[in-house]
PDB file of C-alpha atoms and ligand atoms in Angstrom:
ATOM      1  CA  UNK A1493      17.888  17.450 -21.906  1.00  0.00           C
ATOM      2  CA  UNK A1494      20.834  15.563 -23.345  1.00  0.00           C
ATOM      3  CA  UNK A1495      22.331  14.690 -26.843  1.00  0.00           C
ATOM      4  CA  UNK A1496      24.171  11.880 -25.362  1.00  0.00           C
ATOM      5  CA  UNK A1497      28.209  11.614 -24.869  1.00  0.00           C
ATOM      6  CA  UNK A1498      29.184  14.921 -26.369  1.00  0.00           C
ATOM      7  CA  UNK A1499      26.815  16.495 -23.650  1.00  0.00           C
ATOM      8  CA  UNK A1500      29.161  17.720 -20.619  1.00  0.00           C
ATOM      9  CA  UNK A1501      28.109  17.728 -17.136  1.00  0.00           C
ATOM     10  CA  UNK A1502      30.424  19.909 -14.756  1.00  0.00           C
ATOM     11  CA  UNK A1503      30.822  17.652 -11.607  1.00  0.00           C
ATOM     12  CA  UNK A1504      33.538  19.108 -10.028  1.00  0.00           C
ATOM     13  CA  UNK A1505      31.301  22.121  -8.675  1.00  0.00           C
ATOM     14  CA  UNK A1506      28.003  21.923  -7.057  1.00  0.00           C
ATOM     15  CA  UNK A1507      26.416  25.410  -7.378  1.00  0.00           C
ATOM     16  CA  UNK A1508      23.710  26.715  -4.533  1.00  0.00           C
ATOM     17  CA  UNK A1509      21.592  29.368  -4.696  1.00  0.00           C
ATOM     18  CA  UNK A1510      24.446  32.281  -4.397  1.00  0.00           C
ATOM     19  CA  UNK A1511      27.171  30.593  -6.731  1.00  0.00           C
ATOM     20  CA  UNK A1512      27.660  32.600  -9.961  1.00  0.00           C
ATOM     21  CA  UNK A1513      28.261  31.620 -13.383  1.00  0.00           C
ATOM     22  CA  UNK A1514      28.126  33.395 -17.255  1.00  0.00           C
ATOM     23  CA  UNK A1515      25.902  32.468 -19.843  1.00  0.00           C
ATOM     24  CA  UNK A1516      23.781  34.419 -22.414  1.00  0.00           C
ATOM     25  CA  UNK A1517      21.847  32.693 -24.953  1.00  0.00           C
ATOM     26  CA  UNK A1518      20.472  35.334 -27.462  1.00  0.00           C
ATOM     27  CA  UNK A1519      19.593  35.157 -31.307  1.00  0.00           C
ATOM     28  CA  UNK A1520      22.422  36.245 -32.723  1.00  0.00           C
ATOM     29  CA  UNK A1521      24.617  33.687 -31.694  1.00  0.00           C
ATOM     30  CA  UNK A1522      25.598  31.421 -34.825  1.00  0.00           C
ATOM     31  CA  UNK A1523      24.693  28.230 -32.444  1.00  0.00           C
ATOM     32  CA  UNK A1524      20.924  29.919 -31.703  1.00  0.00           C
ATOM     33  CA  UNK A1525      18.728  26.704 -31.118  1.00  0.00           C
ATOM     34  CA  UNK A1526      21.417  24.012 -32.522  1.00  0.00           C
ATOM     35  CA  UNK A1527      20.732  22.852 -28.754  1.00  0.00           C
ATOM     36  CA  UNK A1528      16.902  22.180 -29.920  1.00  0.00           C
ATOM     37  CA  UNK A1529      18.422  19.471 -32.429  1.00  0.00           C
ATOM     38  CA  UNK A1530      18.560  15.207 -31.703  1.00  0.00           C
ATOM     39  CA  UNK A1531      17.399  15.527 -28.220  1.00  0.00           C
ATOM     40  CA  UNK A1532      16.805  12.693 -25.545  1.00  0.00           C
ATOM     41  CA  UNK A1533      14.362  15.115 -23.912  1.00  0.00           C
ATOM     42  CA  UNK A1534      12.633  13.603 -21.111  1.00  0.00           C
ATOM     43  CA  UNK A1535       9.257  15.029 -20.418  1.00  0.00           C
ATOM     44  CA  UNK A1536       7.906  15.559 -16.275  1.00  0.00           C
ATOM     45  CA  UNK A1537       4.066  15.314 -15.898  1.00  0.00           C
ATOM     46  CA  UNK A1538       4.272  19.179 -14.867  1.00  0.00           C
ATOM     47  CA  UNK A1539       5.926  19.319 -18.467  1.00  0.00           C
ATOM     48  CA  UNK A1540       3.764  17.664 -20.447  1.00  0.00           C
ATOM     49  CA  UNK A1541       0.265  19.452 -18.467  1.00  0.00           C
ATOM     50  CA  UNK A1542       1.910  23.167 -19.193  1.00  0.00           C
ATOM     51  CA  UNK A1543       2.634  22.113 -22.826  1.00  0.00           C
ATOM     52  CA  UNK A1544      -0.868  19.997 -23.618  1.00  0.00           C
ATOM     53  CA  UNK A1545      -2.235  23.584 -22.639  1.00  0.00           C
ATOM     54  CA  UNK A1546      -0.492  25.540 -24.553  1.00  0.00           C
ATOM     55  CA  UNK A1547      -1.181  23.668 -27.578  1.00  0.00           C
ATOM     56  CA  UNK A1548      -5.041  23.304 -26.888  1.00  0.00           C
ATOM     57  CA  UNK A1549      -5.086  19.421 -26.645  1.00  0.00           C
ATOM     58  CA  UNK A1550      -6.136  16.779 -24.427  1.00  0.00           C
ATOM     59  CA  UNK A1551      -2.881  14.762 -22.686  1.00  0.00           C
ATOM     60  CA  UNK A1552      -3.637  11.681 -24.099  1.00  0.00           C
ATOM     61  CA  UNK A1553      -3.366  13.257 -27.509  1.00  0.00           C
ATOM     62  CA  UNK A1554      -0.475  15.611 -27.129  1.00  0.00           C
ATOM     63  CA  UNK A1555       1.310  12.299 -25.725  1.00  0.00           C
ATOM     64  CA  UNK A1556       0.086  10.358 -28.800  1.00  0.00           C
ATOM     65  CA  UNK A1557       1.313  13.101 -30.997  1.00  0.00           C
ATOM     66  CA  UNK A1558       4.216  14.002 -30.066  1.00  0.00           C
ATOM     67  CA  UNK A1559       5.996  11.578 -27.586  1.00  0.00           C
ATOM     68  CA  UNK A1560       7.486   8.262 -27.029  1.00  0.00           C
ATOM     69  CA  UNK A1561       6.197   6.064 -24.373  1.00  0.00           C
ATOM     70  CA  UNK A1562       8.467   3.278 -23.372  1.00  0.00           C
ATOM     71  CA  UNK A1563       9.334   1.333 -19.524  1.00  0.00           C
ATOM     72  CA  UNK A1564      12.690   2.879 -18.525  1.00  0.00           C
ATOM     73  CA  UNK A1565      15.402   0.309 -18.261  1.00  0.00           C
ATOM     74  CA  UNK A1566      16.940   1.837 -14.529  1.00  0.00           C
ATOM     75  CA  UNK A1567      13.486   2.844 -13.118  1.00  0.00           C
ATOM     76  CA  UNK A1568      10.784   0.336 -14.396  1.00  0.00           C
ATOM     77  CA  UNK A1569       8.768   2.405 -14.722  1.00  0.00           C
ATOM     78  CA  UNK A1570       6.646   4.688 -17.784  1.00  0.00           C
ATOM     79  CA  UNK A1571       8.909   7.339 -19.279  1.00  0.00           C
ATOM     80  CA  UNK A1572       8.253  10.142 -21.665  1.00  0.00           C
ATOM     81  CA  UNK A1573      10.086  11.307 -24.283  1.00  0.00           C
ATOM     82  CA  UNK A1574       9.798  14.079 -26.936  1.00  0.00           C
ATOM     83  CA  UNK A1575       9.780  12.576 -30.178  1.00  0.00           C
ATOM     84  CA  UNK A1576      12.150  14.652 -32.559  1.00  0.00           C
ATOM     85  CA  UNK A1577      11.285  14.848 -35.792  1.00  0.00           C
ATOM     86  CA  UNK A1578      12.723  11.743 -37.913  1.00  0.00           C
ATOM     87  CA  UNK A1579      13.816  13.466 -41.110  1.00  0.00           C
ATOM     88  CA  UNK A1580      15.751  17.013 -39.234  1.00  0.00           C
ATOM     89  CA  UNK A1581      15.798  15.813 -36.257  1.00  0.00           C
ATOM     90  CA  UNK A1582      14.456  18.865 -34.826  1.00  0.00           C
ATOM     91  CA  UNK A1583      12.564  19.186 -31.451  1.00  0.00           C
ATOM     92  CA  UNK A1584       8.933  19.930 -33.276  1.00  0.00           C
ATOM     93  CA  UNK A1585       8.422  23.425 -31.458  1.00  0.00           C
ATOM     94  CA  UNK A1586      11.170  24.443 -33.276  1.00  0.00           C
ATOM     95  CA  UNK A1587       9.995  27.334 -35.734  1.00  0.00           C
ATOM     96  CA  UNK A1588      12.590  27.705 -38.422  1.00  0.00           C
ATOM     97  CA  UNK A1589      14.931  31.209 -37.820  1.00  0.00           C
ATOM     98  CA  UNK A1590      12.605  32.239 -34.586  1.00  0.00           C
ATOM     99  CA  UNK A1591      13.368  29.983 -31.732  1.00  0.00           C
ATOM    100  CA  UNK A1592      10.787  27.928 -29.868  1.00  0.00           C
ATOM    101  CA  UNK A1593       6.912  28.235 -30.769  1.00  0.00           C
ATOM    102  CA  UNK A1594       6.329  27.461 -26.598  1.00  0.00           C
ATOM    103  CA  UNK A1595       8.583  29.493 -25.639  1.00  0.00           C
ATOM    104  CA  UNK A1596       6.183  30.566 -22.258  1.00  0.00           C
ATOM    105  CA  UNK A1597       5.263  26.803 -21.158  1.00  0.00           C
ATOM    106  CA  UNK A1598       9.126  25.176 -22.239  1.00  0.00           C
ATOM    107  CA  UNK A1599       9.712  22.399 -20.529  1.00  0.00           C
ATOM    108  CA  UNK A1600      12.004  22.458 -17.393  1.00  0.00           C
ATOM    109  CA  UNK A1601      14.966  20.896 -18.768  1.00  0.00           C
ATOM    110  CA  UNK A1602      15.037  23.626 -21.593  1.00  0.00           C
ATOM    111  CA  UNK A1603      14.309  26.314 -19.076  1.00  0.00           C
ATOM    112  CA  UNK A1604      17.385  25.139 -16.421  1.00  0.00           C
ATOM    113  CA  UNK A1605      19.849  24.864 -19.431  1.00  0.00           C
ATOM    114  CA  UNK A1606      23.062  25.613 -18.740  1.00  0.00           C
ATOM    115  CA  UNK A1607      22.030  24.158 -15.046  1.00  0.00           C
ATOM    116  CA  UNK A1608      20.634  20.900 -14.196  1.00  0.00           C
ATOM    117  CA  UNK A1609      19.125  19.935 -10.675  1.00  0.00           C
ATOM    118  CA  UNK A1610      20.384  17.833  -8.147  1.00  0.00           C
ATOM    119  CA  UNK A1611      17.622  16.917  -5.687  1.00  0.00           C
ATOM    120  CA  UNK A1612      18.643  14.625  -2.974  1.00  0.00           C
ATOM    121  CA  UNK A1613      16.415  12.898  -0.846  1.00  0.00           C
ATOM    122  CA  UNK A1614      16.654  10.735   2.697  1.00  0.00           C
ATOM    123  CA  UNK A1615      14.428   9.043   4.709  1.00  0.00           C
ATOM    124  CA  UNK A1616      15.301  10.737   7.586  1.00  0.00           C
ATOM    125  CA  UNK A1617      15.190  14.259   6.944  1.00  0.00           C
ATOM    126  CA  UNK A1618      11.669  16.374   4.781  1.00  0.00           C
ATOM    127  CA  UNK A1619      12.085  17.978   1.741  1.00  0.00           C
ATOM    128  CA  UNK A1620      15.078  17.761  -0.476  1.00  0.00           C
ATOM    129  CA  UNK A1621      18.551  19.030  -0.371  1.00  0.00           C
ATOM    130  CA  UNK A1622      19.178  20.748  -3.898  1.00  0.00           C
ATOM    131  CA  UNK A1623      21.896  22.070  -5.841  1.00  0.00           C
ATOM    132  CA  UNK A1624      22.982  22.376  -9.616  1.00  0.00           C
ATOM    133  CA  UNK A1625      25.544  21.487 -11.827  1.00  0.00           C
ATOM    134  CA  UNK A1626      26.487  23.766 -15.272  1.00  0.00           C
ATOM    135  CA  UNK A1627      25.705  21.263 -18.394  1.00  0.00           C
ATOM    136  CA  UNK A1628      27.213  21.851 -22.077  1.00  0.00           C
ATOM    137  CA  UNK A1629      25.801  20.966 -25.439  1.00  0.00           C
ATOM    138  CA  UNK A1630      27.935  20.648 -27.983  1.00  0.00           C
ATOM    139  CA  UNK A1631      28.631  23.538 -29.750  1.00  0.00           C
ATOM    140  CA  UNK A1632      26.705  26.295 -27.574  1.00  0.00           C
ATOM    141  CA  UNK A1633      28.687  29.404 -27.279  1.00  0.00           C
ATOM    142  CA  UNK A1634      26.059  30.716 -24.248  1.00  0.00           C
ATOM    143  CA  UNK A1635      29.233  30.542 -22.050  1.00  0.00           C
ATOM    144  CA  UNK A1636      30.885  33.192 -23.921  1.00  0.00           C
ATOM    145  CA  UNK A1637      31.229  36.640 -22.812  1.00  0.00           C
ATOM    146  CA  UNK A1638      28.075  35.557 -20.693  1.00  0.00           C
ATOM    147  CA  UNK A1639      26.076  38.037 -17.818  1.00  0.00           C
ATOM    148  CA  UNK A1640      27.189  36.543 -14.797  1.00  0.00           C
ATOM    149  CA  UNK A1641      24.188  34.776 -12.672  1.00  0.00           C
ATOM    150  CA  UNK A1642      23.577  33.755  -9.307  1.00  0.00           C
ATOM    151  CA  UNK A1643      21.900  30.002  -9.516  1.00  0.00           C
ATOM    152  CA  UNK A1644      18.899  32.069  -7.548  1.00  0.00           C
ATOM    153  CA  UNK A1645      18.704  35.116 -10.090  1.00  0.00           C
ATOM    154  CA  UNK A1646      18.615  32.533 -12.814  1.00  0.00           C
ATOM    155  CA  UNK A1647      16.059  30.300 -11.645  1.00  0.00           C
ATOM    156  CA  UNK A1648      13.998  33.435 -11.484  1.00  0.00           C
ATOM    157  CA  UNK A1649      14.309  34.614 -14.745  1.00  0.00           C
ATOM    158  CA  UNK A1650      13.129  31.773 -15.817  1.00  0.00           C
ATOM    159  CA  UNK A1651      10.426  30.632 -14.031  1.00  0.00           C
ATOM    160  CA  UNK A1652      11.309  27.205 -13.034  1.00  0.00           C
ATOM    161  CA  UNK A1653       9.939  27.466  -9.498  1.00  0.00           C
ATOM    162  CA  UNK A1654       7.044  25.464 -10.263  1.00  0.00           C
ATOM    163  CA  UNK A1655       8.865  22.883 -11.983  1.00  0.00           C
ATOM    164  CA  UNK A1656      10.916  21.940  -9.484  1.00  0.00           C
ATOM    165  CA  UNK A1657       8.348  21.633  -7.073  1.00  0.00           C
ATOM    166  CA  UNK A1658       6.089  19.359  -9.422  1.00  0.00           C
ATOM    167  CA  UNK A1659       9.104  17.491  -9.997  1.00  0.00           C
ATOM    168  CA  UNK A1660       9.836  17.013  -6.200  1.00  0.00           C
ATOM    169  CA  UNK A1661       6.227  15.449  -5.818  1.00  0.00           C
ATOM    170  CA  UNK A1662       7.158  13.426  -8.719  1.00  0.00           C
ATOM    171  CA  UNK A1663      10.348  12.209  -6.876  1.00  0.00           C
ATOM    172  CA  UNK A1664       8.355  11.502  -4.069  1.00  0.00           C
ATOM    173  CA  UNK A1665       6.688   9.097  -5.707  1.00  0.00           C
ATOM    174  CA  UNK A1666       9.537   7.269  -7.682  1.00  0.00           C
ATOM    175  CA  UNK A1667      11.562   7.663  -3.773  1.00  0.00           C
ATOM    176  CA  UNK A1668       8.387   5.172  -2.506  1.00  0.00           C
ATOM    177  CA  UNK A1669       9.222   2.927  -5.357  1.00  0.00           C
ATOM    178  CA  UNK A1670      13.180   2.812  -4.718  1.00  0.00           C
ATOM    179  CA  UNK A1671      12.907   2.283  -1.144  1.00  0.00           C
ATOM    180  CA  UNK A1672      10.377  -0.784  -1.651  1.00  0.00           C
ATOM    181  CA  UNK A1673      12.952  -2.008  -3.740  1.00  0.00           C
ATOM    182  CA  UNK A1674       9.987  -2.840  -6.323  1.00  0.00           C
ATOM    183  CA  UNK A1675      11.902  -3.535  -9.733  1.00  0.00           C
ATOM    184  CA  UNK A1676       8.983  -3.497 -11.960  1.00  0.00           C
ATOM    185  CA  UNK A1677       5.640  -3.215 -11.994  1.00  0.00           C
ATOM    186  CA  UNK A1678       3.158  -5.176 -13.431  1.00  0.00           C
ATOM    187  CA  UNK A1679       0.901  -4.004 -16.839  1.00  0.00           C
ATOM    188  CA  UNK A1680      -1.807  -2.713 -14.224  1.00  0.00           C
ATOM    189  CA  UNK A1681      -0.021  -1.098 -12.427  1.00  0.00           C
ATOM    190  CA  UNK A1682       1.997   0.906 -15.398  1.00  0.00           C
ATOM    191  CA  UNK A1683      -1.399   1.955 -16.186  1.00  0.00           C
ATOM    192  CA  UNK A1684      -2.053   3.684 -12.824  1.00  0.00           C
ATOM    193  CA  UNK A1685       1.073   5.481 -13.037  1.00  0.00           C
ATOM    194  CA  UNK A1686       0.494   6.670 -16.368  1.00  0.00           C
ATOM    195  CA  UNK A1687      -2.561   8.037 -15.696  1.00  0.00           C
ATOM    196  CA  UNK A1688      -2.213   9.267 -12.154  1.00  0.00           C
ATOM    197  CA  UNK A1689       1.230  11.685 -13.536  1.00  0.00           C
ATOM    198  CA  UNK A1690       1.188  11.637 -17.697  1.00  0.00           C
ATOM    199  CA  UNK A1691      -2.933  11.506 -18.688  1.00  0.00           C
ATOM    200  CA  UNK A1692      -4.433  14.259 -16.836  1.00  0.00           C
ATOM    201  CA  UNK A1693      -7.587  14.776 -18.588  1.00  0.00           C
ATOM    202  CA  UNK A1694      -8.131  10.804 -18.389  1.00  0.00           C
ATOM    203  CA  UNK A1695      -7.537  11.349 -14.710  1.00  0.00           C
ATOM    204  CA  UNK A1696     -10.254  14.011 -14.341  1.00  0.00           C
ATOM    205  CA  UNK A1697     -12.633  12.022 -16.623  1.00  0.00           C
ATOM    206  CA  UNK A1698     -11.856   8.898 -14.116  1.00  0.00           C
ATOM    207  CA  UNK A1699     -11.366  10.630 -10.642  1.00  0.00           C
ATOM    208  CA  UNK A1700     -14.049  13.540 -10.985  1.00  0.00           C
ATOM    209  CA  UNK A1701     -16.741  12.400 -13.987  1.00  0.00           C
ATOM    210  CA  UNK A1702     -16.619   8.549 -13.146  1.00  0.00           C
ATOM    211  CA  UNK A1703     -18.198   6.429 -10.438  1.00  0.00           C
ATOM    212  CA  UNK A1704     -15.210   6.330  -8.473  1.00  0.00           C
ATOM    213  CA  UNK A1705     -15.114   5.084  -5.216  1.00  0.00           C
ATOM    214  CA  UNK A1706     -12.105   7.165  -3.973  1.00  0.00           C
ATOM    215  CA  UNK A1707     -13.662  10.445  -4.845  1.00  0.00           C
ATOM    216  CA  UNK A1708     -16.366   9.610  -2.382  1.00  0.00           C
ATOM    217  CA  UNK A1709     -13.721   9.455   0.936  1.00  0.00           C
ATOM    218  CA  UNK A1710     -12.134  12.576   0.066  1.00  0.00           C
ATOM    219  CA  UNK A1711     -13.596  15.455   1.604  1.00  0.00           C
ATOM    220  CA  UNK A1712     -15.538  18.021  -0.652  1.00  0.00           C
ATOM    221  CA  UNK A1713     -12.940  20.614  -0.179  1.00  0.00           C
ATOM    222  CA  UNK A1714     -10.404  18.276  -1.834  1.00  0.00           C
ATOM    223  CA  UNK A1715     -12.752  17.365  -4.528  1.00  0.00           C
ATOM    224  CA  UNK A1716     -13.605  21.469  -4.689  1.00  0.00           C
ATOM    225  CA  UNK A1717      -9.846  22.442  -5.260  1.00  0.00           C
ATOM    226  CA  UNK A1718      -8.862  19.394  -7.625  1.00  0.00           C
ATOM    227  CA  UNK A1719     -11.941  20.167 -10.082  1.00  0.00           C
ATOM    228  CA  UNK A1720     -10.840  24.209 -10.104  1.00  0.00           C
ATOM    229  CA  UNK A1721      -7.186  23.686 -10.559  1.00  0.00           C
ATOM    230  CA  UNK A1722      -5.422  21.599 -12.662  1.00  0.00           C
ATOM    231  CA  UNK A1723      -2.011  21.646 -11.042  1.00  0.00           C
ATOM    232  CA  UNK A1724      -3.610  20.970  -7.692  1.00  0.00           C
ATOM    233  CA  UNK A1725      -5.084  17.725  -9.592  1.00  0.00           C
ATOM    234  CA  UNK A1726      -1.765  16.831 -11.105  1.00  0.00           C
ATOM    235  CA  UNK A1727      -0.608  16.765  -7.227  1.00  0.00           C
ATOM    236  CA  UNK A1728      -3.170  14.914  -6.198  1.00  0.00           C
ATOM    237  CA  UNK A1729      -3.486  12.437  -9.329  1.00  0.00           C
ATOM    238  CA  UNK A1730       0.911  11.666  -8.428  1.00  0.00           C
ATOM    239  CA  UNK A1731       0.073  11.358  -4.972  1.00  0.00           C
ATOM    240  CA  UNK A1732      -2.980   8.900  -5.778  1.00  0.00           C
ATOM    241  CA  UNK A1733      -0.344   6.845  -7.595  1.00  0.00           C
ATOM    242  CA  UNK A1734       1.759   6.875  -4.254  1.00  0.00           C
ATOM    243  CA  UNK A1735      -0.603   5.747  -2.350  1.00  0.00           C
ATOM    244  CA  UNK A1736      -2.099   3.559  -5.163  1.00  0.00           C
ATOM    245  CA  UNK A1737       1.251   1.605  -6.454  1.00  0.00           C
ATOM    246  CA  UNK A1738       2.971   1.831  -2.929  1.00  0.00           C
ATOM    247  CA  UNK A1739       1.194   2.645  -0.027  1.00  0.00           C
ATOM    248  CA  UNK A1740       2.392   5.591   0.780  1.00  0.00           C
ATOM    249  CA  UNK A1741       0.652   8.776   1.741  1.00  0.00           C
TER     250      UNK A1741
HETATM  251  S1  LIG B1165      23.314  26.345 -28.091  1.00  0.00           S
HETATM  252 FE1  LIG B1165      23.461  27.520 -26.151  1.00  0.00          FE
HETATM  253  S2  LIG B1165      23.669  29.681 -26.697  1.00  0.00           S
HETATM  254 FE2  LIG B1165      23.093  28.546 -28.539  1.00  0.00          FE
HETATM  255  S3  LIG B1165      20.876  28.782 -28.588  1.00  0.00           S
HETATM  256 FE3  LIG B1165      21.265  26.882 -27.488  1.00  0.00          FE
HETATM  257  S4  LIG B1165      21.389  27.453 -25.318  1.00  0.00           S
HETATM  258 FE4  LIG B1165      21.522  29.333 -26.522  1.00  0.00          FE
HETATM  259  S1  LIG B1166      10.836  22.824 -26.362  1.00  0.00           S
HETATM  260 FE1  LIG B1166      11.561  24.706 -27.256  1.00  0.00          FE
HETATM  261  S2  LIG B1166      13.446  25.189 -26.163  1.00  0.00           S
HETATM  262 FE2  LIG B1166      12.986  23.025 -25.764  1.00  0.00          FE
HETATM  263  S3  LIG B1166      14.071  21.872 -27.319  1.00  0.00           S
HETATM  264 FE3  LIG B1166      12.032  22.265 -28.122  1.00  0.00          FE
HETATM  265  S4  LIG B1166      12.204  24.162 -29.323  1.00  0.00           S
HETATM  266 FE4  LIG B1166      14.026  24.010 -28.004  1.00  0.00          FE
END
């Protein structure tokens, strides 16, 4: 989540799970959801499934709808973004004097807020090394006479568990990429990635309801769990990318 150059990222401490800091965001602060204003807010594919959901629409529409899809610069590759609204510039699950109308299925980067994650990867060690840093949008008085949190209590109360660990699957997947040192893909090849992460109704409709070759070498366990659970589909459909785009298991 970021507003651009007025948005301040705390470098000089990296916070673990024990580190403390003070925040409280509640309704009757005068800056209640001026942070959910001109946003370059950056949707995961765990993001966009939870929210899709909660609005009762298919991805490809929720993504038509309400996002912009454009080839990142850095990466090369398909990036999401929440489209604000271009007369208030309001995020558009922003109800007027109540807060956010998805409150339960926010995306991760409004749930973390006033922490962002670090997650560091290497090729020679599994899993990721994480910590946070405290991020500031302008004008939020959250760190004001704030409860004091440890990083763990607060990524509790929030429920960002799952996000993160989407989002480290996701990383995976971008990591292959990096260490290729592929710089772009080709239009083909966007498409996989868009609908292995972003599209995952198109997924299911390809993967599960199509003749699909690659269905038939899974096992039927696989294909059991992936048509019963969406998430475990999302895992599978970034993974297929992996593989897919990069050759990577
Ligand atoms: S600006 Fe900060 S304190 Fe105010 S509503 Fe947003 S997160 Fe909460
Ligand atoms: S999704 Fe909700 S919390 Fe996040 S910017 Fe939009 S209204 Fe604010």
């Amino acid at each position: 989540m970021s507003k651009g150059p007025e948005t301040y990222i705390d470098r000089s401490r990296q916070l673990r799970d024990e580190d403390t800091f003070c925040f409280s965001c509640r309704p009757d602060r005068s800056c209640f959801t001026a942070c959910c204003y001109d946003l370059n807010l950056l949707l995961m594919p765990y993001d966009i499934l939870r929210i899709k959901n909660r609005l009762g629409m298919k991805s490809g529409d929720f993504i038509k709808q309400y996002t912009n899809i454009y080839v990142g610069q850095g990466s090369g590759l398909p990036v999401i973004s929440l489209k604000m609204d271009k007369f208030h510039f309001n995020c558009p699950f922003l109800e007027k004097g109540k807060g956010c109308k998805i409150y339960e299925d926010r995306p991760g980067a409004c749930r973390t807020y006033p922490l962002v994650r670090m997650a560091l990867r290497s090729r020679d060690r599994e899993g990721v090394e994480e910590f946070y840093y405290i991020i500031k949008e302008p004008g939020c008085e959250g760190f004001e006479n704030g409860k004091r949190w440890t990083v763990r209590e607060w990524i509790d109360s929030q429920g960002i568990a799952p996000y993160n660990e989407m989002n480290d699957i996701f990383g995976e997947l971008l990591q292959a990429k990096t260490e290729l040192g592929i710089p772009y893909l080709n239009a083909d090849q966007i498409n996989t990635f868009y609908l292995g992460c972003y599209d995952i109704d198109a997924f299911r409709q390809y993967f599960l309801e199509g003749p699909c070759l690659e269905r038939c070498m899974e096992s039927e366990d696989l294909i059991e769990r992936v048509s019963q659970d969406e998430v475990a589909l999302l895992k599978y459909g970034m993974r297929w990318v992996k593989k897919k785009l990069f050759q990577v298991d």
